[in-house]
Structures are given as C-alpha cells and as structure tokens.
Coordinates of C-alpha atoms in Angstrom, one line a residue:
M23 CA 58.4 -23.1 -20.0
V24 CA 55.2 -23.1 -20.6
N25 CA 55.3 -19.1 -20.5
S26 CA 58.1 -19.4 -23.4
A27 CA 55.4 -21.6 -25.6
A28 CA 52.7 -18.4 -25.2
R29 CA 55.4 -15.9 -26.4
K30 CA 56.4 -17.9 -29.7
L31 CA 52.6 -18.9 -30.4
D32 CA 52.4 -14.9 -30.1
K33 CA 54.5 -14.3 -32.7
E34 CA 53.1 -17.0 -35.3
L35 CA 50.7 -16.8 -38.0
I36 CA 47.5 -18.7 -37.0
E37 CA 44.5 -18.9 -39.6
I38 CA 41.3 -17.4 -37.3
V39 CA 37.7 -19.1 -38.3
E40 CA 35.4 -17.5 -39.2
V41 CA 32.7 -15.8 -36.6
P42 CA 28.7 -14.8 -37.9
K43 CA 29.4 -11.5 -35.8
D44 CA 26.0 -10.8 -35.9
D45 CA 24.7 -13.5 -34.1
I46 CA 26.6 -14.1 -31.4
N47 CA 29.7 -11.4 -29.4
W48 CA 33.0 -12.8 -29.2
S49 CA 36.5 -12.7 -29.1
S50 CA 40.2 -14.1 -29.6
V51 CA 42.4 -14.7 -26.9
S52 CA 46.3 -15.6 -26.3
L53 CA 48.1 -18.6 -24.8
S54 CA 49.6 -15.8 -22.6
D55 CA 46.6 -13.8 -21.1
V56 CA 45.7 -16.7 -20.2
L57 CA 48.6 -16.9 -18.7
N58 CA 48.3 -13.3 -17.2
R59 CA 44.6 -13.6 -16.1
G60 CA 45.9 -16.3 -13.4
K61 CA 45.5 -18.9 -15.6
R62 CA 41.3 -18.5 -15.4
L63 CA 39.3 -19.9 -18.9
E64 CA 36.0 -18.3 -17.7
A65 CA 34.4 -16.6 -20.4
S66 CA 33.4 -13.2 -18.4
R67 CA 37.7 -13.1 -17.6
F68 CA 37.6 -11.9 -21.6
N69 CA 35.0 -10.2 -21.8
I70 CA 34.5 -7.8 -25.4
E71 CA 32.7 -4.8 -23.1
K72 CA 35.6 -5.4 -20.5
I73 CA 38.5 -5.0 -22.8
R74 CA 36.5 -2.0 -24.1
Y75 CA 36.6 -0.7 -21.4
E76 CA 40.4 -1.3 -20.0
E77 CA 41.3 0.7 -23.7
I78 CA 39.1 3.8 -22.5
L79 CA 41.5 3.1 -18.3
K80 CA 44.7 3.3 -20.4
S81 CA 43.6 6.2 -22.8
N82 CA 42.5 8.2 -19.5
K83 CA 44.0 11.6 -19.5
Y84 CA 44.9 11.0 -15.6
P85 CA 47.2 8.6 -13.7
L86 CA 46.3 5.1 -13.0
I87 CA 46.1 3.6 -9.5
T88 CA 45.5 -0.1 -7.6
L89 CA 42.0 0.6 -6.2
L90 CA 43.2 -0.7 -2.8
N91 CA 46.5 1.6 -3.3
E92 CA 47.4 1.1 0.3
E93 CA 47.4 5.4 -0.4
Y94 CA 44.5 5.4 0.1
V95 CA 42.5 2.8 1.7
V96 CA 43.3 1.1 5.4
D97 CA 41.3 -2.4 5.3
C98 CA 39.6 -4.0 2.6
Y99 CA 37.9 -7.4 3.8
N100 CA 35.0 -9.5 4.2
G101 CA 34.5 -11.5 7.4
S102 CA 35.0 -14.6 8.9
R103 CA 31.9 -17.4 7.8
T104 CA 30.7 -18.7 11.6
K105 CA 27.8 -20.2 13.2
R106 CA 25.4 -17.5 14.2
E107 CA 23.7 -17.1 17.2
Y108 CA 20.0 -14.9 16.4
I109 CA 19.1 -12.7 19.4
S110 CA 15.7 -10.5 20.9
P111 CA 16.2 -7.6 19.4
N112 CA 15.3 -6.7 23.1
N113 CA 18.0 -8.0 24.1
K114 CA 20.5 -4.8 25.4
N115 CA 23.6 -5.9 23.2
A116 CA 21.5 -6.6 20.2
V117 CA 22.1 -4.9 17.0
M118 CA 20.4 -5.0 13.1
F119 CA 22.7 -8.3 11.0
L120 CA 22.6 -6.8 7.6
G121 CA 22.7 -9.1 4.0
G122 CA 24.1 -7.7 0.9
S123 CA 20.2 -7.3 0.0
E124 CA 19.0 -5.1 3.0
I125 CA 22.5 -3.2 2.7
L126 CA 21.0 -1.7 -0.6
D127 CA 18.1 -0.3 0.9
V128 CA 17.0 3.1 1.9
Y129 CA 16.3 2.2 4.7
P130 CA 18.2 -1.2 6.1
K131 CA 15.6 -3.5 8.4
T132 CA 16.3 -7.0 8.7
E133 CA 14.3 -9.3 11.2
K134 CA 18.2 -10.2 12.5
Y135 CA 19.8 -9.3 15.2
L136 CA 23.2 -10.8 16.5
D137 CA 24.7 -9.8 20.2
Y138 CA 27.4 -7.0 19.5
T139 CA 29.7 -8.1 22.2
N140 CA 29.5 -11.2 21.0
S141 CA 33.6 -11.5 20.1
K142 CA 33.4 -13.6 17.4
Y143 CA 31.6 -11.8 15.0
E144 CA 34.3 -8.4 15.0
S145 CA 35.0 -9.3 11.3
Y146 CA 31.3 -8.6 10.7
K147 CA 31.8 -5.0 12.7
V148 CA 31.8 -1.9 10.4
K149 CA 32.7 2.0 10.9
K150 CA 30.5 5.3 9.0
N151 CA 31.4 5.2 5.9
D152 CA 33.5 2.7 4.9
I153 CA 32.1 1.3 1.7
L154 CA 30.2 -1.2 1.5
L155 CA 30.7 -4.5 -2.0
T156 CA 28.5 -7.5 -2.3
C157 CA 30.3 -10.2 -3.2
S158 CA 28.3 -13.8 -3.4
G159 CA 25.1 -14.7 -5.7
T160 CA 24.4 -10.6 -7.5
L161 CA 27.5 -9.3 -7.1
G162 CA 29.2 -5.8 -6.9
K163 CA 26.4 -4.1 -5.9
I164 CA 27.6 -0.8 -3.5
S165 CA 27.1 0.8 -0.5
L166 CA 28.0 2.5 1.9
V167 CA 27.9 2.5 5.6
S168 CA 25.3 5.5 6.8
D169 CA 24.5 6.2 10.4
S170 CA 20.6 4.2 10.0
I171 CA 23.6 1.3 9.3
K172 CA 26.4 1.9 11.9
N173 CA 26.7 0.2 14.9
S174 CA 25.3 -2.5 12.6
L175 CA 27.3 -6.2 11.8
I176 CA 27.0 -6.7 8.2
S177 CA 27.1 -10.3 6.2
Q178 CA 30.2 -12.3 5.1
H179 CA 28.9 -11.6 1.4
V180 CA 29.9 -8.5 1.5
I181 CA 33.1 -7.2 1.6
K182 CA 33.8 -4.1 3.5
I183 CA 36.1 -1.5 2.1
R184 CA 37.9 1.8 4.9
L185 CA 39.3 4.5 2.9
K186 CA 41.6 7.3 5.1
E187 CA 39.1 9.3 3.1
L188 CA 37.9 10.4 0.0
Q189 CA 35.4 7.4 0.2
G190 CA 32.6 9.4 -1.9
Y191 CA 34.7 8.6 -5.2
L192 CA 35.5 5.5 -4.7
Y193 CA 32.3 4.9 -4.0
A194 CA 31.0 6.6 -7.3
F195 CA 33.8 4.8 -9.2
L196 CA 32.4 1.6 -8.2
K197 CA 28.2 3.0 -9.0
T198 CA 30.1 2.9 -13.2
D199 CA 28.9 0.7 -15.6
L200 CA 33.3 0.0 -16.0
A201 CA 33.8 -0.4 -13.0
Q202 CA 31.0 -3.0 -12.7
C203 CA 32.1 -4.7 -15.7
L204 CA 35.5 -5.0 -14.2
I205 CA 34.2 -6.2 -11.1
K206 CA 32.4 -9.1 -12.1
S207 CA 34.9 -10.4 -15.1
N208 CA 36.8 -11.1 -11.7
K209 CA 33.4 -13.8 -10.5
Y210 CA 34.3 -17.4 -9.9
G211 CA 31.8 -20.4 -9.0
S212 CA 29.7 -22.2 -11.3
L213 CA 25.7 -22.2 -8.8
V214 CA 26.7 -18.8 -6.8
S215 CA 28.8 -16.6 -8.0
H216 CA 31.5 -14.9 -5.8
I217 CA 34.4 -12.5 -5.9
E218 CA 37.4 -12.1 -2.9
P219 CA 38.7 -9.0 -1.4
E220 CA 41.9 -9.2 -3.5
H221 CA 40.3 -9.5 -7.2
L222 CA 39.3 -5.9 -6.5
K223 CA 43.9 -5.5 -6.6
E224 CA 43.7 -6.0 -10.4
I225 CA 41.2 -3.2 -10.9
L226 CA 42.7 0.8 -11.6
I227 CA 40.9 3.9 -11.2
P228 CA 42.1 7.7 -12.6
N229 CA 43.4 10.0 -10.0
P230 CA 42.5 13.3 -11.1
P231 CA 43.3 16.6 -9.4
I232 CA 41.6 16.4 -5.6
A233 CA 39.0 19.1 -6.2
I234 CA 37.4 17.3 -8.4
K235 CA 37.5 14.1 -6.2
K236 CA 36.3 17.1 -3.7
K237 CA 33.8 17.8 -5.4
I238 CA 32.2 14.3 -6.4
H239 CA 33.2 12.9 -2.7
D240 CA 30.5 15.5 -1.0
L241 CA 27.8 14.6 -3.7
V242 CA 28.0 11.4 -2.1
M243 CA 28.3 12.4 1.5
E244 CA 25.3 14.7 1.2
S245 CA 23.5 12.1 -0.5
Y246 CA 23.4 9.9 2.7
S247 CA 22.9 12.6 4.2
S248 CA 19.5 13.2 3.4
R249 CA 18.3 9.1 3.1
D250 CA 19.6 9.6 7.0
E251 CA 17.7 12.7 7.2
S252 CA 14.9 11.5 5.2
N253 CA 14.8 7.7 7.4
K254 CA 14.9 10.0 10.8
L255 CA 12.1 11.8 9.7
I256 CA 9.8 8.3 8.9
D257 CA 10.9 7.6 12.3
E258 CA 9.3 10.9 13.8
A259 CA 5.9 11.0 12.1
T260 CA 6.0 7.2 13.0
K261 CA 6.4 8.3 17.1
I262 CA 3.8 10.8 17.3
M263 CA 1.3 8.6 15.5
I264 CA 2.5 5.4 17.8
D265 CA 2.3 8.0 21.1
E266 CA -1.3 9.3 20.0
L267 CA -2.2 5.7 19.8
E268 CA -0.8 5.1 22.8
L269 CA 0.2 1.7 22.0
P270 CA 1.6 -0.6 24.0
S271 CA 4.8 -2.7 22.3
I272 CA 4.3 -5.2 20.0
E273 CA 5.7 -7.8 22.2
D274 CA 3.2 -5.9 25.4
L275 CA 0.2 -6.8 22.7
M276 CA 1.3 -10.4 22.1
K277 CA 1.3 -11.6 25.7
E278 CA -1.8 -9.6 25.8
A279 CA -2.7 -11.7 22.5
F280 CA -1.8 -15.7 24.2
S281 CA -2.5 -14.5 28.2
Y282 CA -4.8 -17.2 28.8
S283 CA -2.5 -19.9 26.6
K284 CA -0.1 -20.8 28.4
D285 CA 1.4 -23.9 28.0
I286 CA 0.4 -23.5 24.4
N287 CA -0.4 -20.5 21.7
S288 CA -4.3 -21.5 21.1
F289 CA -7.1 -19.4 21.0
S290 CA -11.0 -19.8 19.8
T291 CA -13.3 -18.2 16.8
K292 CA -16.9 -17.9 16.5
L293 CA -18.2 -19.4 13.7
S294 CA -19.4 -15.4 12.5
D295 CA -16.0 -14.7 12.1
L296 CA -14.2 -16.8 10.0
D297 CA -14.3 -14.6 6.6
G298 CA -14.4 -17.3 4.5
R299 CA -10.7 -18.3 5.2
L300 CA -9.7 -21.7 8.1
E301 CA -6.1 -21.1 7.9
G302 CA -4.9 -20.2 12.1
S303 CA -2.7 -17.3 10.9
Y304 CA -5.7 -15.5 9.3
H305 CA -7.4 -15.4 12.8
I306 CA -4.3 -14.5 15.3
P307 CA -6.0 -13.0 18.8
L308 CA -2.6 -10.6 18.2
I309 CA -5.1 -8.6 15.4
D310 CA -8.0 -8.3 17.4
V311 CA -6.2 -6.5 20.0
I312 CA -4.3 -4.1 17.7
E313 CA -7.2 -3.3 16.5
K314 CA -8.8 -2.6 20.0
H315 CA -6.6 -0.9 21.5
V316 CA -6.4 1.8 18.5
S317 CA -10.1 2.0 18.9
K318 CA -9.4 3.6 21.9
H319 CA -7.9 6.7 20.2
A320 CA -9.1 6.4 16.6
N321 CA -11.7 5.7 14.1
L322 CA -10.8 2.5 12.4
R323 CA -11.0 2.7 8.7
Y324 CA -10.3 -0.1 5.6
L325 CA -7.8 1.0 2.4
D326 CA -11.3 -0.1 0.4
D327 CA -12.3 3.3 1.3
K328 CA -12.5 5.7 -2.2
A329 CA -12.4 8.6 -0.1
L330 CA -8.5 7.0 1.3
V331 CA -7.1 4.6 -1.5
K332 CA -8.6 5.4 -5.2
D333 CA -7.0 2.3 -6.7
I334 CA -5.4 -0.9 -5.4
I335 CA -3.6 -2.3 -9.0
L336 CA -2.5 -5.7 -9.1
P337 CA -0.6 -6.5 -12.4
G338 CA -1.4 -9.2 -14.6
R339 CA 0.6 -12.0 -16.2
F340 CA 2.1 -10.9 -18.6
T341 CA 5.4 -12.2 -21.5
R342 CA 8.4 -9.5 -20.4
I343 CA 9.6 -8.5 -23.5
Y344 CA 13.0 -7.3 -23.0
V345 CA 15.6 -3.7 -24.8
T346 CA 17.7 -2.4 -24.6
K347 CA 17.9 0.6 -21.9
E348 CA 17.9 3.4 -24.5
H349 CA 14.6 1.8 -26.0
G350 CA 12.5 0.6 -22.8
V351 CA 11.5 1.5 -19.0
P352 CA 12.7 0.2 -15.9
F353 CA 11.7 -2.9 -14.6
I354 CA 11.7 -3.6 -10.7
G355 CA 10.6 -6.0 -8.4
G356 CA 10.1 -6.8 -5.0
K357 CA 13.8 -7.6 -4.3
D358 CA 14.3 -3.8 -6.0
L359 CA 12.1 -2.0 -4.4
F360 CA 13.2 -0.6 -1.3
Q361 CA 16.5 0.6 -2.9
L362 CA 16.9 4.4 -3.6
K363 CA 17.5 3.9 -7.8
S364 CA 16.0 0.2 -8.6
E365 CA 19.4 -1.4 -10.0
T366 CA 18.0 -4.2 -12.2
G367 CA 18.9 -3.6 -15.3
K368 CA 16.4 -5.2 -17.1
Y369 CA 13.8 -3.0 -19.5
L370 CA 10.8 -3.8 -21.1
S371 CA 9.9 -2.6 -24.7
K372 CA 8.1 0.5 -24.6
K373 CA 6.6 -0.4 -28.0
A374 CA 5.2 -3.7 -26.9
H375 CA 3.2 -2.7 -23.8
K376 CA 2.6 0.5 -24.5
N377 CA -1.5 0.0 -23.2
R378 CA 0.1 -2.4 -20.4
L379 CA 2.7 0.4 -19.0
E380 CA 0.1 2.3 -19.1
K381 CA -2.6 0.7 -17.2
E382 CA -1.5 -0.6 -14.5
L383 CA 3.0 -1.0 -14.4
L384 CA 4.2 2.4 -14.3
I385 CA 4.6 4.0 -11.0
K386 CA 1.9 6.6 -10.7
E387 CA 1.5 10.1 -7.6
N388 CA 0.8 8.6 -4.7
S389 CA 0.7 5.2 -4.4
I390 CA 2.4 3.4 -2.3
I391 CA 3.7 -0.3 -3.7
L392 CA 3.8 -3.7 -2.2
P393 CA 5.4 -7.0 -2.3
S394 CA 2.5 -9.2 -3.1
R395 CA 4.0 -12.4 -3.6
G396 CA 7.0 -14.2 -0.9
T397 CA 8.5 -11.5 2.0
L398 CA 5.3 -9.6 2.9
G399 CA 4.4 -6.5 5.6
S400 CA 6.3 -3.9 3.9
V401 CA 5.6 -1.0 1.9
M402 CA 7.6 1.5 0.0
M403 CA 5.8 5.3 -1.0
A404 CA 6.9 6.2 -4.9
M405 CA 9.4 7.9 -5.0
P406 CA 9.3 11.6 -7.1
H407 CA 12.0 9.9 -10.0
Q408 CA 10.0 6.5 -10.4
I409 CA 6.6 8.2 -10.8
G410 CA 6.5 7.7 -14.7
K411 CA 9.5 5.9 -15.2
Y412 CA 9.9 2.4 -13.6
A413 CA 7.2 -0.4 -14.2
I414 CA 6.6 -2.5 -11.6
S415 CA 6.4 -6.1 -11.9
D416 CA 3.3 -8.7 -11.4
N417 CA 4.3 -9.4 -8.2
L418 CA 3.9 -6.1 -6.8
I419 CA 0.4 -4.1 -6.2
Q420 CA 0.6 -0.8 -6.9
M421 CA -2.7 1.2 -4.4
Q422 CA -3.2 5.1 -5.7
C423 CA -4.0 7.4 -2.3
E424 CA -5.1 10.4 -2.3
K425 CA -3.0 12.9 -1.3
D426 CA -3.4 14.2 1.7
Y427 CA -3.3 10.2 2.9
V428 CA -0.8 8.5 1.4
G429 CA 1.5 10.0 3.7
Y430 CA -0.4 9.0 6.9
I431 CA -1.7 5.4 5.9
Y432 CA 1.9 4.8 4.6
I433 CA 3.5 5.7 7.8
F434 CA 1.2 3.4 9.5
L435 CA 1.4 0.2 7.0
N436 CA 5.0 1.4 7.3
S437 CA 5.1 0.1 11.1
I438 CA 5.5 -3.4 12.3
Y439 CA 1.5 -2.8 13.6
G440 CA 0.4 -1.8 10.0
E441 CA 2.8 -5.0 8.8
K442 CA 0.9 -7.5 10.9
L443 CA -2.2 -6.3 9.8
I444 CA -0.5 -7.4 6.1
Y445 CA 0.9 -10.4 6.9
R446 CA -2.6 -11.5 8.8
Q447 CA -4.3 -11.2 5.5
K448 CA -2.0 -13.9 3.1
Y449 CA -2.7 -17.2 1.6
G450 CA -0.9 -19.7 0.1
G451 CA 1.1 -22.9 1.5
V452 CA 4.6 -22.8 0.1
V453 CA 5.3 -19.5 -1.4
N454 CA 2.9 -16.9 0.5
A455 CA 0.9 -14.6 -1.1
I456 CA -1.7 -11.3 -1.2
E457 CA -4.1 -9.8 -3.5
P458 CA -6.1 -6.5 -3.8
I459 CA -9.2 -7.5 -2.2
Q460 CA -7.5 -9.0 0.5
L461 CA -6.3 -5.6 1.2
K462 CA -8.8 -3.8 1.1
K463 CA -10.1 -5.0 4.1
V464 CA -6.8 -4.1 6.3
S465 CA -7.9 -1.1 8.7
V466 CA -5.8 2.1 9.1
P467 CA -6.1 4.0 12.3
F468 CA -7.6 8.3 11.7
L469 CA -7.2 10.1 14.4
K470 CA -9.1 12.5 16.4
D471 CA -6.8 14.9 16.0
V472 CA -7.0 16.8 12.6
K473 CA -4.3 18.4 12.5
K474 CA -2.3 15.4 13.8
I475 CA -2.5 13.2 10.8
E476 CA -2.0 15.8 8.8
L477 CA 1.3 16.4 10.6
I478 CA 1.8 13.1 9.6
N479 CA 1.0 13.5 6.7
N480 CA 3.2 16.2 6.0
L481 CA 6.9 14.6 6.8
A482 CA 6.2 11.3 5.1
F483 CA 6.3 13.6 2.0
K484 CA 9.2 15.7 3.2
A485 CA 11.3 11.7 4.2
N486 CA 10.0 11.3 0.4
E487 CA 11.3 14.6 -0.9
L488 CA 14.8 13.9 1.4
R489 CA 15.0 10.6 -0.9
Y490 CA 14.5 12.1 -4.6
Q491 CA 17.0 14.9 -3.6
A492 CA 19.8 12.5 -2.1
Y493 CA 18.8 10.5 -5.9
K494 CA 19.7 13.4 -7.4
Q495 CA 23.3 13.9 -4.9
E496 CA 24.0 10.5 -6.2
Q497 CA 22.9 10.6 -10.2
E498 CA 25.5 14.2 -10.3
A499 CA 28.5 12.2 -8.9
I500 CA 28.5 9.2 -11.0
N501 CA 27.6 11.7 -14.0
I502 CA 30.5 13.8 -12.7
M503 CA 32.8 10.7 -12.5
N504 CA 32.2 9.3 -16.1
K505 CA 32.0 12.7 -17.5
E506 CA 35.0 14.6 -16.0
V507 CA 37.0 11.0 -15.3
L508 CA 36.4 8.5 -17.1
G509 CA 35.4 10.6 -20.6
L510 CA 32.6 8.1 -21.2

C-alpha cells in the first residue's frame, strides 16, 4: 500500500520550494527512493555527489557487476566481537593485533599481541592478498594483506574481503573517490559511524576486459611487494646496528635496570642528575642502562649537534584556512604520518599560508618527522613524494638532518631503543608532549666503524626509495582505474 502511494506521489505535480543554491548543497528525494534505499532518512544516503557517481556508473562503457559478485569474491566479513586477552610479544604464539589505523601504515606496528592459536580469534585471521576496509569510525580506508601482516590478527572494526583473483583491481576501485563516496553513503550511527559487509552488496563495479583488470592488479601487487621489500631493508639495517652495538633485548635491559628492586619498581637519582625534571619517567634506570651498553661500542652524540641535525622545527599554532584540493597543500597530522599516502581530505590554502608553509610547514628533504603530542616515540623518514608537497600540523616535529646521517639516525630512533630514549623526554599529565628543546637531549650511538654507518644510511635510503616506488605504482593503478575504466 505504501509503495503504491509512493508511485502515485511520484506522478503527481508537487510544488517545488526555491532553495538558495549558492549557499548550500541540496537535492530533492522521492518517497519511492526512500523506500528503495532501506527506508533510510540520513541525508548521506541521497547526497548529490553520490547521485552523480551513480549516473557515471550507469553510463559506463563496460557492463556492471556487484562488488561482492560470487564469481570473484569468496568471503566478506568483519569478525565477531569478543573479549581480548593480550599477551606478551615474547609468547611463542603471540602475533600482532592490528586495528583500523595500524593497517594503513606503510610498516604496521602495534604494542598489542594476541594468541594466534586461540579459537575465539578465528574470525580475526586473514590471508595474504585479502582486502581490508575500515568500517567503524573513520570509514572506507583501504589496505591489503601483504607479507608484513599476513600472520597478524585484524580487528572486527575492519571488513575483510577475500577474492579468488585480481585483488588489485578491486583494491584500486575502492581507492577511487567514486567508490569512497558510495561506501560512505551507507554509513549509520550518530556518534560513531559504521558500515557493514552487507552494505557493500549495493555497490556496482565496472567489469572491463581481463587485460585491463590484470594491468591494474599487477601494479597494486607490485606496490605492496615494494613496501614489503622496503620493510625488510629497514629490518636489515636495524639488525646490523643492534649487532654492532651488541645490545641485549629490551626485556633483558629492563631486568638489569631493576635488578636491585625485587618487590617494587623503585629507584633513586642524584640531585645533580635531576636536570630540572621531577617526573619518575624521566629518571627511569632503563635509559642509563641503554646508554651504558651502547657506549661500549659507539660514541654518544646528541640531536643538538649541528653536524648531524641542521634544525628542529615545531610549527606554531595558527588558524587554519582550508580550501579545495586544486588550491591547497595536503595537510597531515600524527595519525596520517606513517601512511604511504596520507588522505586526510584537508588542504591548507597556498595563498593564505604562503610564508608559514615555506618556513615551517612544508616537509623538507632529509627530514625525520615525529609526533609532538599524544602517542610519542615513533618516527618517519620523509618520503620523496612528500617533500615540498605536504604540510605538517603543529602536532608534528620536523628534524632536518645532514644527508650523510639522516638514514642512520632514522634507523636508530625507529628501533625500540630509540623509541625509549625519545619517550623519556615527554612531559604532560593528560596528553603527553615533547618539544624541540627536549628532543635535542636525545642521544644517538654512532658506531666507530664509519663504513657500517654508511651502510646503514644507504639501506635506509634504499628503503625510502622503494616506498616512493610503491607510491607511484599505486597511483598509476588508480589513475588507470579512473581514466580507462570509470571514464573520469
């Protein structure tokens, strides 16, 4: 009865109220449209951009199939909700547990580990080349299960899509603006947005000849292969450094640091060593133990050494003026820093922030960037495609290093030992923070063998070049999808 009433209303002449088109984005919706879209009344279900993209798909030169077509898709699921029991990374069954933000990083890492053999985590398991799509909070972010995370467990807040073949083709489609708009139009929830695997069934995807699909697929697979190779080089450089320094594991160093304190983690410090800091975390014995061990095989140098670091910049706070992509510079924060291509959707005005961009915001060559607020200790070496083209927020510190040492410094600071030395400098009660003046007090052990320093530095540069190569391969795949398949 309701459907017949809707059809009748569609045929009737209804007076249209004039809406000021220049001030707001708007569109009219028929009652039958509301019914056909699951009786959903959220404006996002009927947004203008979505309607435009649906028209583009309808007029596509290739036949359309459903995104979860059974001919290609084996499974699509997001895992069950269950209480997690975290374990030590040293446990023989321990594997990384990754959430929606970690899967996007070029080198995913976490401090959370679960027992891979526990049957209640079965729905968290993935296989190599599964497509991952964030489905809670920040929606529609895409990643692929590569060698770096194939043995990990992935959160229920991530949809896993398993295909028989040509995973790279679907991956590239999901990365397009068209697919992102269609995915997000299905969101529900007021405080936290969500989508479900069943919502993907509504999305259509062009089905071009196999040659085009394979070309796109191969580029995506090559991109993830380059990322894996990059991560292996970083691991290799880190191992060389740790072996040369003859550093014990961080767990063994912790035991040594607190070997005199059996009942409670307590320690004393001299008045002369206070350095104006009264926080217990600043004086933890672990730092002294790390520096004692590395001093046996290396010379300690600090980040205030101008021969190593030219400048350390923390941008000042300012009123941000955002503009469209064509007139702005991509603007990234701490959460986006570790991704191959940060897609925040925020662009700073080139005109309004011209001076500030040149002096302190644009990413510069031979830089190491790290968060100055929130989760501290992680670092990222500036990638070639970011230099001069991306701007950092006032929650990131940029450290401009000498070219001969930037890779070496990055490898040490990126290690668990470097992370501890950075974290030691933090201050703040509710939100942890670090300033350039504190970062300058972080020490870096420089090996006495100059050739080893050069080798580690070169490995870091090769790893960074592979990340740039991975970026170009992925962008080429998405460009082919947009131009040759979608006709955008």
